[in-house]
C-alpha positions as a Python dict, from the first residue, in 0.01 Angstrom:
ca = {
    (1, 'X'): (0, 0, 0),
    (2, 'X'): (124, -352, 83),
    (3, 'X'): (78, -669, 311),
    (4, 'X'): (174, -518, 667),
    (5, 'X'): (478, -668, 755),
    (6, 'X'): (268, -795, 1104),
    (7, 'X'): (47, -946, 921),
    (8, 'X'): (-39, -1312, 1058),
    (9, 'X'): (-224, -1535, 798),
    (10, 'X'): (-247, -1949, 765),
    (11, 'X'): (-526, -2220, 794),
    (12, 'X'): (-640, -2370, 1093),
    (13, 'X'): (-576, -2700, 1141),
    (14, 'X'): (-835, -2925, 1052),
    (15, 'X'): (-1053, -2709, 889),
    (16, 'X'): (-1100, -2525, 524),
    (17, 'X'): (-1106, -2212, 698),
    (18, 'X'): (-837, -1940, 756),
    (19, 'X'): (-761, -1710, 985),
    (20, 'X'): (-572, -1342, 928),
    (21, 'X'): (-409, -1148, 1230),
    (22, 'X'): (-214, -841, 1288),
    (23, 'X'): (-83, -716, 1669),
    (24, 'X'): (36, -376, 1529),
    (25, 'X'): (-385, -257, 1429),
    (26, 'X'): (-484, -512, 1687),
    (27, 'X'): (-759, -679, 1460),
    (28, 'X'): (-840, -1059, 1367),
    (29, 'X'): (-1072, -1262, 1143),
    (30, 'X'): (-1144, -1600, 1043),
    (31, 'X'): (-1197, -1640, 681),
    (32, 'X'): (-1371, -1895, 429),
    (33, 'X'): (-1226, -2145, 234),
    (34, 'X'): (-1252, -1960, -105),
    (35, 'X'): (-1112, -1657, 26),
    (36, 'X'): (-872, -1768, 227),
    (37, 'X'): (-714, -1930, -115),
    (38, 'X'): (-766, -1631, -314),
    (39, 'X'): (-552, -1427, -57),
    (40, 'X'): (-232, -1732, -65),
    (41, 'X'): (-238, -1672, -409),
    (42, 'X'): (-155, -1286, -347),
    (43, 'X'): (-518, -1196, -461),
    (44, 'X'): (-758, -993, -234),
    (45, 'X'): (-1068, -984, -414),
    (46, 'X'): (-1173, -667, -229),
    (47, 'X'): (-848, -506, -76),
    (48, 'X'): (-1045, -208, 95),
    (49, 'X'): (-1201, -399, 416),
    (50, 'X'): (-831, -604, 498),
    (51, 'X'): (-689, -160, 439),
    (52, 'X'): (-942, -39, 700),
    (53, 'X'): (-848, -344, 931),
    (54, 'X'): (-489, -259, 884),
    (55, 'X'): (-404, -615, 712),
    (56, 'X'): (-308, -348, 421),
    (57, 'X'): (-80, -96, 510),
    (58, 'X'): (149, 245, 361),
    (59, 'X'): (474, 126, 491),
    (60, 'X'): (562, 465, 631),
    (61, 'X'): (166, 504, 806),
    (62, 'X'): (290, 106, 983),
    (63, 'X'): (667, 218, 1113),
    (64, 'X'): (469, 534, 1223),
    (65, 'X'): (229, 341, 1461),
    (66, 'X'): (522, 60, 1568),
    (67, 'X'): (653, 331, 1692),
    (68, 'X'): (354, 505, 1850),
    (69, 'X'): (256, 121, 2008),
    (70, 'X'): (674, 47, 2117),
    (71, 'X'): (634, 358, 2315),
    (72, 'X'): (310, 236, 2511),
    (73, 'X'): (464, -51, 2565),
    (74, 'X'): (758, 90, 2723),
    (75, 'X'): (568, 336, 2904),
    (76, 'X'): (327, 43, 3054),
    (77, 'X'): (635, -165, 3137),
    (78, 'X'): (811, 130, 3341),
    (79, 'X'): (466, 91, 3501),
    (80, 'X'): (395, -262, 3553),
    (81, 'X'): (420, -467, 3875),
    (82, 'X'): (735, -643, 3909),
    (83, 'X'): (787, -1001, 4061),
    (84, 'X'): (1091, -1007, 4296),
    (85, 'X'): (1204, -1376, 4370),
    (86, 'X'): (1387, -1436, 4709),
    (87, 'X'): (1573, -1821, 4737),
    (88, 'X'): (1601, -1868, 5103),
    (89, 'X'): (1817, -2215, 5030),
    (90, 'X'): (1887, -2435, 4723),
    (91, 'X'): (1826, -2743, 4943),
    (92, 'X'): (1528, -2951, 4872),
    (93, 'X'): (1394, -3273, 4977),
    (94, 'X'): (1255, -3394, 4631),
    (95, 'X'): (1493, -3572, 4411),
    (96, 'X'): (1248, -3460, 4095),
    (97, 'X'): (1423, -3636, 3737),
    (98, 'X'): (1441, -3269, 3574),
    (99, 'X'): (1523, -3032, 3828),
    (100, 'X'): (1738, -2764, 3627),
    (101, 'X'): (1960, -2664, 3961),
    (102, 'X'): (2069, -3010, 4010),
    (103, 'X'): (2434, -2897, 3925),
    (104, 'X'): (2412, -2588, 4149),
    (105, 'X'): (2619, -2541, 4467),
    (106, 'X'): (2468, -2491, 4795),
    (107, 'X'): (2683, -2317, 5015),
    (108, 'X'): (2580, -2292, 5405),
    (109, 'X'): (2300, -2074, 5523),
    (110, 'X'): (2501, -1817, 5768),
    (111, 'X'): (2363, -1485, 5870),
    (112, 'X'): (2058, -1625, 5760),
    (113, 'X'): (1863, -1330, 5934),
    (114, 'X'): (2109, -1046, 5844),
    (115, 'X'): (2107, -1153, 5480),
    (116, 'X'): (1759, -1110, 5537),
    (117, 'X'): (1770, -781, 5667),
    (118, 'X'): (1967, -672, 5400),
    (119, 'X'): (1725, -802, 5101),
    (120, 'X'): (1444, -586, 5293),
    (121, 'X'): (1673, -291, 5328),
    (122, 'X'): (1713, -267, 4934),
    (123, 'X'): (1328, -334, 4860),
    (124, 'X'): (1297, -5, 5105),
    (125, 'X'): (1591, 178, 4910),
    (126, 'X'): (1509, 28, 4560),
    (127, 'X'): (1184, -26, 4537),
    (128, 'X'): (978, 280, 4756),
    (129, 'X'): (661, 384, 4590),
    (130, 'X'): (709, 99, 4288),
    (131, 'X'): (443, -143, 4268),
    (132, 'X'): (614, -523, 4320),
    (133, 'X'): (557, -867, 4512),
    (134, 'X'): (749, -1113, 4636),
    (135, 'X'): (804, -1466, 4580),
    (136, 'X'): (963, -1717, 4826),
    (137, 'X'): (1130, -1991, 4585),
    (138, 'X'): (1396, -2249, 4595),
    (139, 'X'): (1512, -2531, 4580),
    (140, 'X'): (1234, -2571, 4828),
    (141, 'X'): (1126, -2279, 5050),
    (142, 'X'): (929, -2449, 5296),
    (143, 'X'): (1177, -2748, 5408),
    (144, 'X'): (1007, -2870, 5756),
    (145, 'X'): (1293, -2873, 5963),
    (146, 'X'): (1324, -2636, 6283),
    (147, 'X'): (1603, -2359, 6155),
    (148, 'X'): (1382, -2334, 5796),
    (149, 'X'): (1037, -2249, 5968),
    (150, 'X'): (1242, -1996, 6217),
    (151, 'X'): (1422, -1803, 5901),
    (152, 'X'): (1059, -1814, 5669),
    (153, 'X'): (869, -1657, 5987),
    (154, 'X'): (1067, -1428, 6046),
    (155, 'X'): (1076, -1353, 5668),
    (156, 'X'): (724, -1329, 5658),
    (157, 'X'): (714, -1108, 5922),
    (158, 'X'): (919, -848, 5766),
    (159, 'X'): (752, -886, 5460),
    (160, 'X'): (428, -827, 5688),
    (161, 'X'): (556, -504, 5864),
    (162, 'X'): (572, -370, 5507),
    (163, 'X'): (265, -478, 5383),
    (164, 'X'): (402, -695, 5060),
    (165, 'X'): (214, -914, 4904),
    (166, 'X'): (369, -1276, 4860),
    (167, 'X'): (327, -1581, 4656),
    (168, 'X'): (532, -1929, 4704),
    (169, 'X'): (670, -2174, 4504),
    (170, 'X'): (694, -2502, 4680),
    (171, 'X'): (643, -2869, 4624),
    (172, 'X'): (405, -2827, 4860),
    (173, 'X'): (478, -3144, 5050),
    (174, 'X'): (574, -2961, 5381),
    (175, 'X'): (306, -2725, 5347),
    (176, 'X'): (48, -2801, 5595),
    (177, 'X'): (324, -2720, 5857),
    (178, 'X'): (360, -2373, 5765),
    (179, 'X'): (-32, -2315, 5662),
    (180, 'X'): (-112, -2117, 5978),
    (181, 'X'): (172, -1874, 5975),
    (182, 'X'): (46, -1827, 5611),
    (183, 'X'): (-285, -1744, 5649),
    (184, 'X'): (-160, -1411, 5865),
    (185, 'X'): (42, -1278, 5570),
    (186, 'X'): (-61, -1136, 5288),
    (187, 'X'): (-38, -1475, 5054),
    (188, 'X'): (-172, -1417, 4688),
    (189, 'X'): (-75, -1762, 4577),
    (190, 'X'): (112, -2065, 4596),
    (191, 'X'): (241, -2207, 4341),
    (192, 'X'): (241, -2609, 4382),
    (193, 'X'): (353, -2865, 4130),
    (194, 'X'): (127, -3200, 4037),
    (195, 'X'): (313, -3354, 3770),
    (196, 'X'): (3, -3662, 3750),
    (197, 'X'): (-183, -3867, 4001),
    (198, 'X'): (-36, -4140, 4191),
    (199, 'X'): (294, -4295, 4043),
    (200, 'X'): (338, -4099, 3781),
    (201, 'X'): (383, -3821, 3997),
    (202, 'X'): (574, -4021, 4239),
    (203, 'X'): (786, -4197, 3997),
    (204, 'X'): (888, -3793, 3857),
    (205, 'X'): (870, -3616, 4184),
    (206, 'X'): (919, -3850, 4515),
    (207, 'X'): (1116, -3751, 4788),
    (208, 'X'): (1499, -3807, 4819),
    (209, 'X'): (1448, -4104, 4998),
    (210, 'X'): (1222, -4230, 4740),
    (211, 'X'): (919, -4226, 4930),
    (212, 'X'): (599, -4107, 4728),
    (213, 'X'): (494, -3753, 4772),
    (214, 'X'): (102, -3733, 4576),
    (215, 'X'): (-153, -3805, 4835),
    (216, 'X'): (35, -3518, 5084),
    (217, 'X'): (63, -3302, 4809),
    (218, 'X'): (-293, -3308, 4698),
    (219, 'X'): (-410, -3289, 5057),
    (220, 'X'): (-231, -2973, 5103),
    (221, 'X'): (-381, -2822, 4798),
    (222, 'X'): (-713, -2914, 4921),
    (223, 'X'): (-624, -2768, 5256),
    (224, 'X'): (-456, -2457, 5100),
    (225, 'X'): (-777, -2395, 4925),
    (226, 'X'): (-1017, -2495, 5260),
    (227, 'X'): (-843, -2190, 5450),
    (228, 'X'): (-893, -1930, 5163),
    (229, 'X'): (-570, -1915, 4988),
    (230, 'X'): (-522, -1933, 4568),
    (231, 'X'): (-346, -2251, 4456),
    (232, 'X'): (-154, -2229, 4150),
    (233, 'X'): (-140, -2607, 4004),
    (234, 'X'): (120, -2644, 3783),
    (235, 'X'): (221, -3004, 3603),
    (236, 'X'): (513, -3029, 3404),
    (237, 'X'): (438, -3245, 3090),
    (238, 'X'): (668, -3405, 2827),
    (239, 'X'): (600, -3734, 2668),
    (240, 'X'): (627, -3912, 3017),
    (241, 'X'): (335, -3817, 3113),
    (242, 'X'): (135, -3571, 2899),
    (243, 'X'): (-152, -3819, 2873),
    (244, 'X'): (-201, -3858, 3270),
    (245, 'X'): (-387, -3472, 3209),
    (246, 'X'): (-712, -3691, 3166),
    (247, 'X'): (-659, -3835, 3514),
    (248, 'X'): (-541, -3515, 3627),
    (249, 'X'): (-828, -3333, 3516),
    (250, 'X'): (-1036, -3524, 3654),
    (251, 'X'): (-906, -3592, 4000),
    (252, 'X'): (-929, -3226, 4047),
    (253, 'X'): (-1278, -3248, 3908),
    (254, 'X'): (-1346, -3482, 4152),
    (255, 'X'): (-1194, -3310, 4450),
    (256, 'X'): (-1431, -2997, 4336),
    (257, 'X'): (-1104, -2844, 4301),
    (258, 'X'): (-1169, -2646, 3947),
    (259, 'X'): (-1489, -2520, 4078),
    (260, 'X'): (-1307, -2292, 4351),
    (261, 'X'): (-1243, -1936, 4221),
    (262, 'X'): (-902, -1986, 4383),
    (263, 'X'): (-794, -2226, 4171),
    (264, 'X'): (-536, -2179, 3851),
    (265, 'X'): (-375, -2395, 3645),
    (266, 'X'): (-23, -2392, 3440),
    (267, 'X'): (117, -2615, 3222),
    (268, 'X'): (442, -2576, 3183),
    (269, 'X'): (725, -2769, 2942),
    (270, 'X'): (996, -2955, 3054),
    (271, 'X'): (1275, -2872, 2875),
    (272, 'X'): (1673, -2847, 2863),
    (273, 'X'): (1799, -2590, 3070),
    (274, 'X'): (2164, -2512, 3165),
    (275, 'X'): (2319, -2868, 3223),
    (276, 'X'): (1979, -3056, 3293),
    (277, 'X'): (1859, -3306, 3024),
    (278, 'X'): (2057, -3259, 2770),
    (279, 'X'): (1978, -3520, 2493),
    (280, 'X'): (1646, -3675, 2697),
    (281, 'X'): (1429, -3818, 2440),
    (282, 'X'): (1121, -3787, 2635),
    (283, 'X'): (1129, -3400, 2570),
    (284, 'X'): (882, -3235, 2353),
    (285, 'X'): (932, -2917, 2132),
    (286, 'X'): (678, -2668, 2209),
    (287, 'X'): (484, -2708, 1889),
    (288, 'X'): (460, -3118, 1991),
    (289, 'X'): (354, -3041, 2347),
    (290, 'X'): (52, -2810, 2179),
    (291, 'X'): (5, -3060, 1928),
    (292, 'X'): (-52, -3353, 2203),
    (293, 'X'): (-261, -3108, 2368),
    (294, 'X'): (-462, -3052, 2094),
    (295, 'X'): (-555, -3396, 2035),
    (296, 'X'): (-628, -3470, 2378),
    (297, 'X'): (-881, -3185, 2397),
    (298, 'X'): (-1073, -3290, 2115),
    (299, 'X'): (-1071, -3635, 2304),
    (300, 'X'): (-1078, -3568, 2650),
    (301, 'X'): (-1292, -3221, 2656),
    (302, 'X'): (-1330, -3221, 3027),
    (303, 'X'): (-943, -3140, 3005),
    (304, 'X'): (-1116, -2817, 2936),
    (305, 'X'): (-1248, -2782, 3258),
    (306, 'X'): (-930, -2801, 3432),
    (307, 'X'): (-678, -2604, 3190),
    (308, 'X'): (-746, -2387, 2864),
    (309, 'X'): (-357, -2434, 2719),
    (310, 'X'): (-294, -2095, 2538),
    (311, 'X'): (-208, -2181, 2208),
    (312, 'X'): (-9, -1867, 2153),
    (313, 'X'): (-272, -1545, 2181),
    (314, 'X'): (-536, -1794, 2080),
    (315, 'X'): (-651, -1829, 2461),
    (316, 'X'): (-661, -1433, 2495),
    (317, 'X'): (-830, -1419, 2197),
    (318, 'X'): (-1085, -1648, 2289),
    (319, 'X'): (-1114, -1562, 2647),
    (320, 'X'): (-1145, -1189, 2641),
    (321, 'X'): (-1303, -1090, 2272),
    (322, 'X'): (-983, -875, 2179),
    (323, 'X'): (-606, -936, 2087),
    (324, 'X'): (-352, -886, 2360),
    (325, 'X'): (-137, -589, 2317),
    (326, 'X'): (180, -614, 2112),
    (327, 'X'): (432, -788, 2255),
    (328, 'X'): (766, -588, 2184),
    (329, 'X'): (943, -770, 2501),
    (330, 'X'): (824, -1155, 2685),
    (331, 'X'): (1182, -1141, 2891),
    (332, 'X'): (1055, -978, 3201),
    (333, 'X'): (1429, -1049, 3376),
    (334, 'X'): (1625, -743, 3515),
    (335, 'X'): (1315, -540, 3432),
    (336, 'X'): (988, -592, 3625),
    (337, 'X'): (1169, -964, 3721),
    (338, 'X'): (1496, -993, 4021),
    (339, 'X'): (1589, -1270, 4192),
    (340, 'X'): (1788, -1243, 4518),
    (341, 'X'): (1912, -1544, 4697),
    (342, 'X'): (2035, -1644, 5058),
    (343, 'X'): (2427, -1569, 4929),
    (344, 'X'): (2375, -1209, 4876),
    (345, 'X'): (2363, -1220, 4541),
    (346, 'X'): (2095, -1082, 4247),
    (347, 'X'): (1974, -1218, 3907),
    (348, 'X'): (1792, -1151, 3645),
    (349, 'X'): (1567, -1385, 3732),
    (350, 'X'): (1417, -1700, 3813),
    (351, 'X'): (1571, -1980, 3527),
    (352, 'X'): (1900, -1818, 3631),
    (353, 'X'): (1908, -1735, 4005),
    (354, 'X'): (2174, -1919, 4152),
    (355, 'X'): (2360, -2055, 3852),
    (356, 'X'): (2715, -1923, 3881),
    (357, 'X'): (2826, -1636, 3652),
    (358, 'X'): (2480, -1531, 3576),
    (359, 'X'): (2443, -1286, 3922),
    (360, 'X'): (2394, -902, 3820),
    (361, 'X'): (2545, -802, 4161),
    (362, 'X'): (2478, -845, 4526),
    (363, 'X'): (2258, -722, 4825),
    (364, 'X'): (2489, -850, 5128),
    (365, 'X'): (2733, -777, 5258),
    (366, 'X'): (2702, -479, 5017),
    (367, 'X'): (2464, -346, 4748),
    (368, 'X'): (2570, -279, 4416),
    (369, 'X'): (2494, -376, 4069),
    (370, 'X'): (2720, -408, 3772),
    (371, 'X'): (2563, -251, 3459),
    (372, 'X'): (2782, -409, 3208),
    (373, 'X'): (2602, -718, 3260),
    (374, 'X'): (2249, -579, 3364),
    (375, 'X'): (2241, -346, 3033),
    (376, 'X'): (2203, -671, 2755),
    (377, 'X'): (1892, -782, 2991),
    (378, 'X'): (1758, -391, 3022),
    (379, 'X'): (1796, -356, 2650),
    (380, 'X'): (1662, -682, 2514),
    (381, 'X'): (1329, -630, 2291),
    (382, 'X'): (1235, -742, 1962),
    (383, 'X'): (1429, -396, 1833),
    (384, 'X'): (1755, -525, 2023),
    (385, 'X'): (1724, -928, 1822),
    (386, 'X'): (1893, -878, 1479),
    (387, 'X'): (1654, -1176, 1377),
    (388, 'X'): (1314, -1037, 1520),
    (389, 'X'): (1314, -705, 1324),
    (390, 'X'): (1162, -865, 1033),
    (391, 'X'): (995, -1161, 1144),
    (392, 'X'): (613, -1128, 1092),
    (393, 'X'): (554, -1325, 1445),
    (394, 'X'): (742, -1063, 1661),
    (395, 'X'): (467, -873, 1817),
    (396, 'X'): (283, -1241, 1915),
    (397, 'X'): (647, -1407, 2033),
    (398, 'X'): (830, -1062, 2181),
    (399, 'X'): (1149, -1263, 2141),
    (400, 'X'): (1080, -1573, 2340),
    (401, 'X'): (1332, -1618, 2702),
    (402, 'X'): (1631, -1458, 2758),
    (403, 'X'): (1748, -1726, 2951),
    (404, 'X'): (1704, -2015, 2697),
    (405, 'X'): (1836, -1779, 2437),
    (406, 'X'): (2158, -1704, 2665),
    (407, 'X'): (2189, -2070, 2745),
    (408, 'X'): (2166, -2178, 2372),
    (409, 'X'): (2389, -1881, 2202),
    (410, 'X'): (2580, -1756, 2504),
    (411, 'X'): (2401, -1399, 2453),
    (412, 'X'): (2108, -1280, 2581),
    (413, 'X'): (2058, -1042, 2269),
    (414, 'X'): (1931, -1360, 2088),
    (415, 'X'): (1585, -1538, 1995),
    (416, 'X'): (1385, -1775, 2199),
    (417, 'X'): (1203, -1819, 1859),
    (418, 'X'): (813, -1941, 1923),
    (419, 'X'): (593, -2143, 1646),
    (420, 'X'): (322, -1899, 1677),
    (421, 'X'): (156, -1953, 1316),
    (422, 'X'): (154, -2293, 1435),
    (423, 'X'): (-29, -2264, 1740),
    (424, 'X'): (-239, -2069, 1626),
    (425, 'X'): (-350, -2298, 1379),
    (426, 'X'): (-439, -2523, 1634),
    (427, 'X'): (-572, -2250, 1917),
    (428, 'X'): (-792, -2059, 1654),
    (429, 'X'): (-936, -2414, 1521),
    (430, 'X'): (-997, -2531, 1864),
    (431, 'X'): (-1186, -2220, 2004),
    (432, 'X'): (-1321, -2007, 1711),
    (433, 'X'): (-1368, -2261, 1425),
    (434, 'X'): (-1735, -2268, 1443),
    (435, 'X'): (-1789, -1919, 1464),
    (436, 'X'): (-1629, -1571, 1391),
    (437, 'X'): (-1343, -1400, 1594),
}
């Protein structure tokens, strides 16, 4: 018997208590100062509860249930819903400061409605009796000029003669002039980016002109959410404007906003992708975003009200009185992820649809895909990363992006790694401290 190799165990921040956690047995506890100590010093004082838990395991009895729990997860994965991304242009009329496609070509939109066709044709070929959605995404979808609202209707009413379910991505500042074509499909969210209130969003976000883009924006979310249809906020922090989440918080507080059941939040990071940003100071690591976040929540609680950051599993944890499954795989790309665009083309996904040299094959003028390059994407798991195999934080991080990793390494069959001890630290202090798991 020995310390299972998926065994999770640190202090939380702030605090003189501890906190042990293993995916694999799917059990968690928060532990006391004395014998939290006792167990960094390699002494349980009585082994037999953490060998019931699991925290103790017979090597052989542990590769015997990874492999019992990596089958499940494969299993549920052949099973899951998968998110197909359609990119009806790269055009947009925001000139955001971090947009990652900035360097991408935009080649004419020709055959716009036989490309169309053709993308509908290989859900119906490819996709009969699977469970998927799709997603309309960009550059921006919903452009307000003449030709765009032609091509998206008639999208949308393909999309409706098959009964699909669709989200959007959009900026959301041309949104009010495709609302009522929306509300007759079958729209399960839109996704809409608010990266502050006022200038700061305007100053990250206006349009190409310069002109400012909040006060549409925001009125579109309220009207989104007026005629019945989920709003996905999402704000892209880095040390810009991570501390404009107070006013953000509380402007949607204000607009009654976070007390619709339609409304979500997402935070996500801005980071250096492809040839965007490189060397930007204002960029956080993940652990500083979380660590910025943490602060703020212990000073700003109604920040709370608007967004519960995840902290790793820690939200999961907290939210739903269990761990999450294992996590042998977070690359969803060429798997229950595609990405098609305008050109014909298909991707793995959405951090590399439309970057050239990254396209898995094509839909138009002809469908095909070439395994070679869709096999590395198929494959990738924490058994396919040399360096997750042993790494304690596997089953919590599942290897991290493909894309980042292919971006940083030039493979795809390389870590994304995550600072999970380290958010949980923070997580597990910020939602469990007083009290146990």
């Amino acid at each position: 018997m020995e310390l299972s190799k998926y065994t999770i165990f640190s202090k939380l921040k702030d605090s003189t208590n501890w906190f042990i956690i293993n995916l694999l047995t799917g059990e968690a506890d928060i532990l006391d100062e004395s014998t939290g100590e006792s167990i960094q010093n390699g002494d349980f004082p009585d082994p037999q509860p953490y060998i019931e838990k699991g925290y103790i395991m017979d090597p052989r009895e542990e590769e015997k249930l990874f492999k019992s729990r990596y089958l499940d997860f494969k299993e549920q994965q052949e099973k899951s819903e998968t998110q197909i991304f359609y990119v009806p242009t790269y055009q947009c009329n925001f000139a955001c400061t971090y947009c990652y496609q900035e360097s991408y070509e935009n080649p004419p939109r020709e055959q716009q409605l036989a490309v169309m066709d053709s993308f509908f044709s290989h859900l119906d070929r490819n996709f009969a009796g699977k469970p998927f959605y799709v997603t309309l995404f960009g550059g921006e979808p919903l452009l307000p000029d003449k030709i765009s609202q032609e091509n998206i209707s008639y999208f949308l009413d393909e999309a409706d003669k098959r009964n699909i379910s669709l989200a959007v991505v959009t900026n959301g500042y041309s949104l009010d002039s495709y609302l009522h074509r929306l509300q007759r499909s079958n729209i399960r969210e839109i996704q809409i980016t608010l990266d502050g209130v006022g200038e700061i969003h305007d100053k990250r976000r206006p349009l190409k002109g310069g002109q400012p883009t909040f006060e549409k924006v925001a009125q579109n979310i309220s009207s989104c959410l007026n005629a019945g249809i989920s709003v996905n906020l999402r704000a892209v922090v880095d040390k810009q404007n991570i501390k404009g989440l107070v006013d953000l918080a509380r402007y949607a507080i204000r607009n009654k906003w976070t007390e619709s059941p339609l409304f979500k939040t997402q935070l996500g990071r801005n980071y250096e992708l492809h040839t965007c940003q490189s060397g930007h100071k204002y960029l956080f690591s993940r652990v500083e975003m979380y660590q910025e976040l943490y602060t703020l929540l212990k000073d700003y609680p109604e920040i709370g009200d608007f967004h519960t950051p995840a902290f790793s599993i820690s939200r999961f944890l907290h939210e739903n009185g269990e761990l999450p499954e294992p996590l042998f795989d977070s690359c969803p790309g060429g798997k229950t992820e595609w990405a098609f665009d305008y050109t014909g083309k298909i991707f793995p996904c959405t951090a590399m649809v439309g970057k050239a040299g990254e396209e898995l094959g094509q839909f138009y003028p002809e469908s095909f895909l070439e395994e070679s390059k869709c096999d590395p994407w198929q494959d990738r798991d924490v058994l396919a990363i040399s360096e997750c195999r042993d790494c304690s934080l596997q089953l919590a991080c599942g290897g991290g992006c493909g894309a980042v990793s292919k971006n940083r390494t030039g493979t795809v069959l390389s870590p994304d790694c995550r600072p999970v001890k380290e958010l949980m630290e923070m997580g597990i202090s910020l939602y469990f401290n007083q009290g146990d798991i």
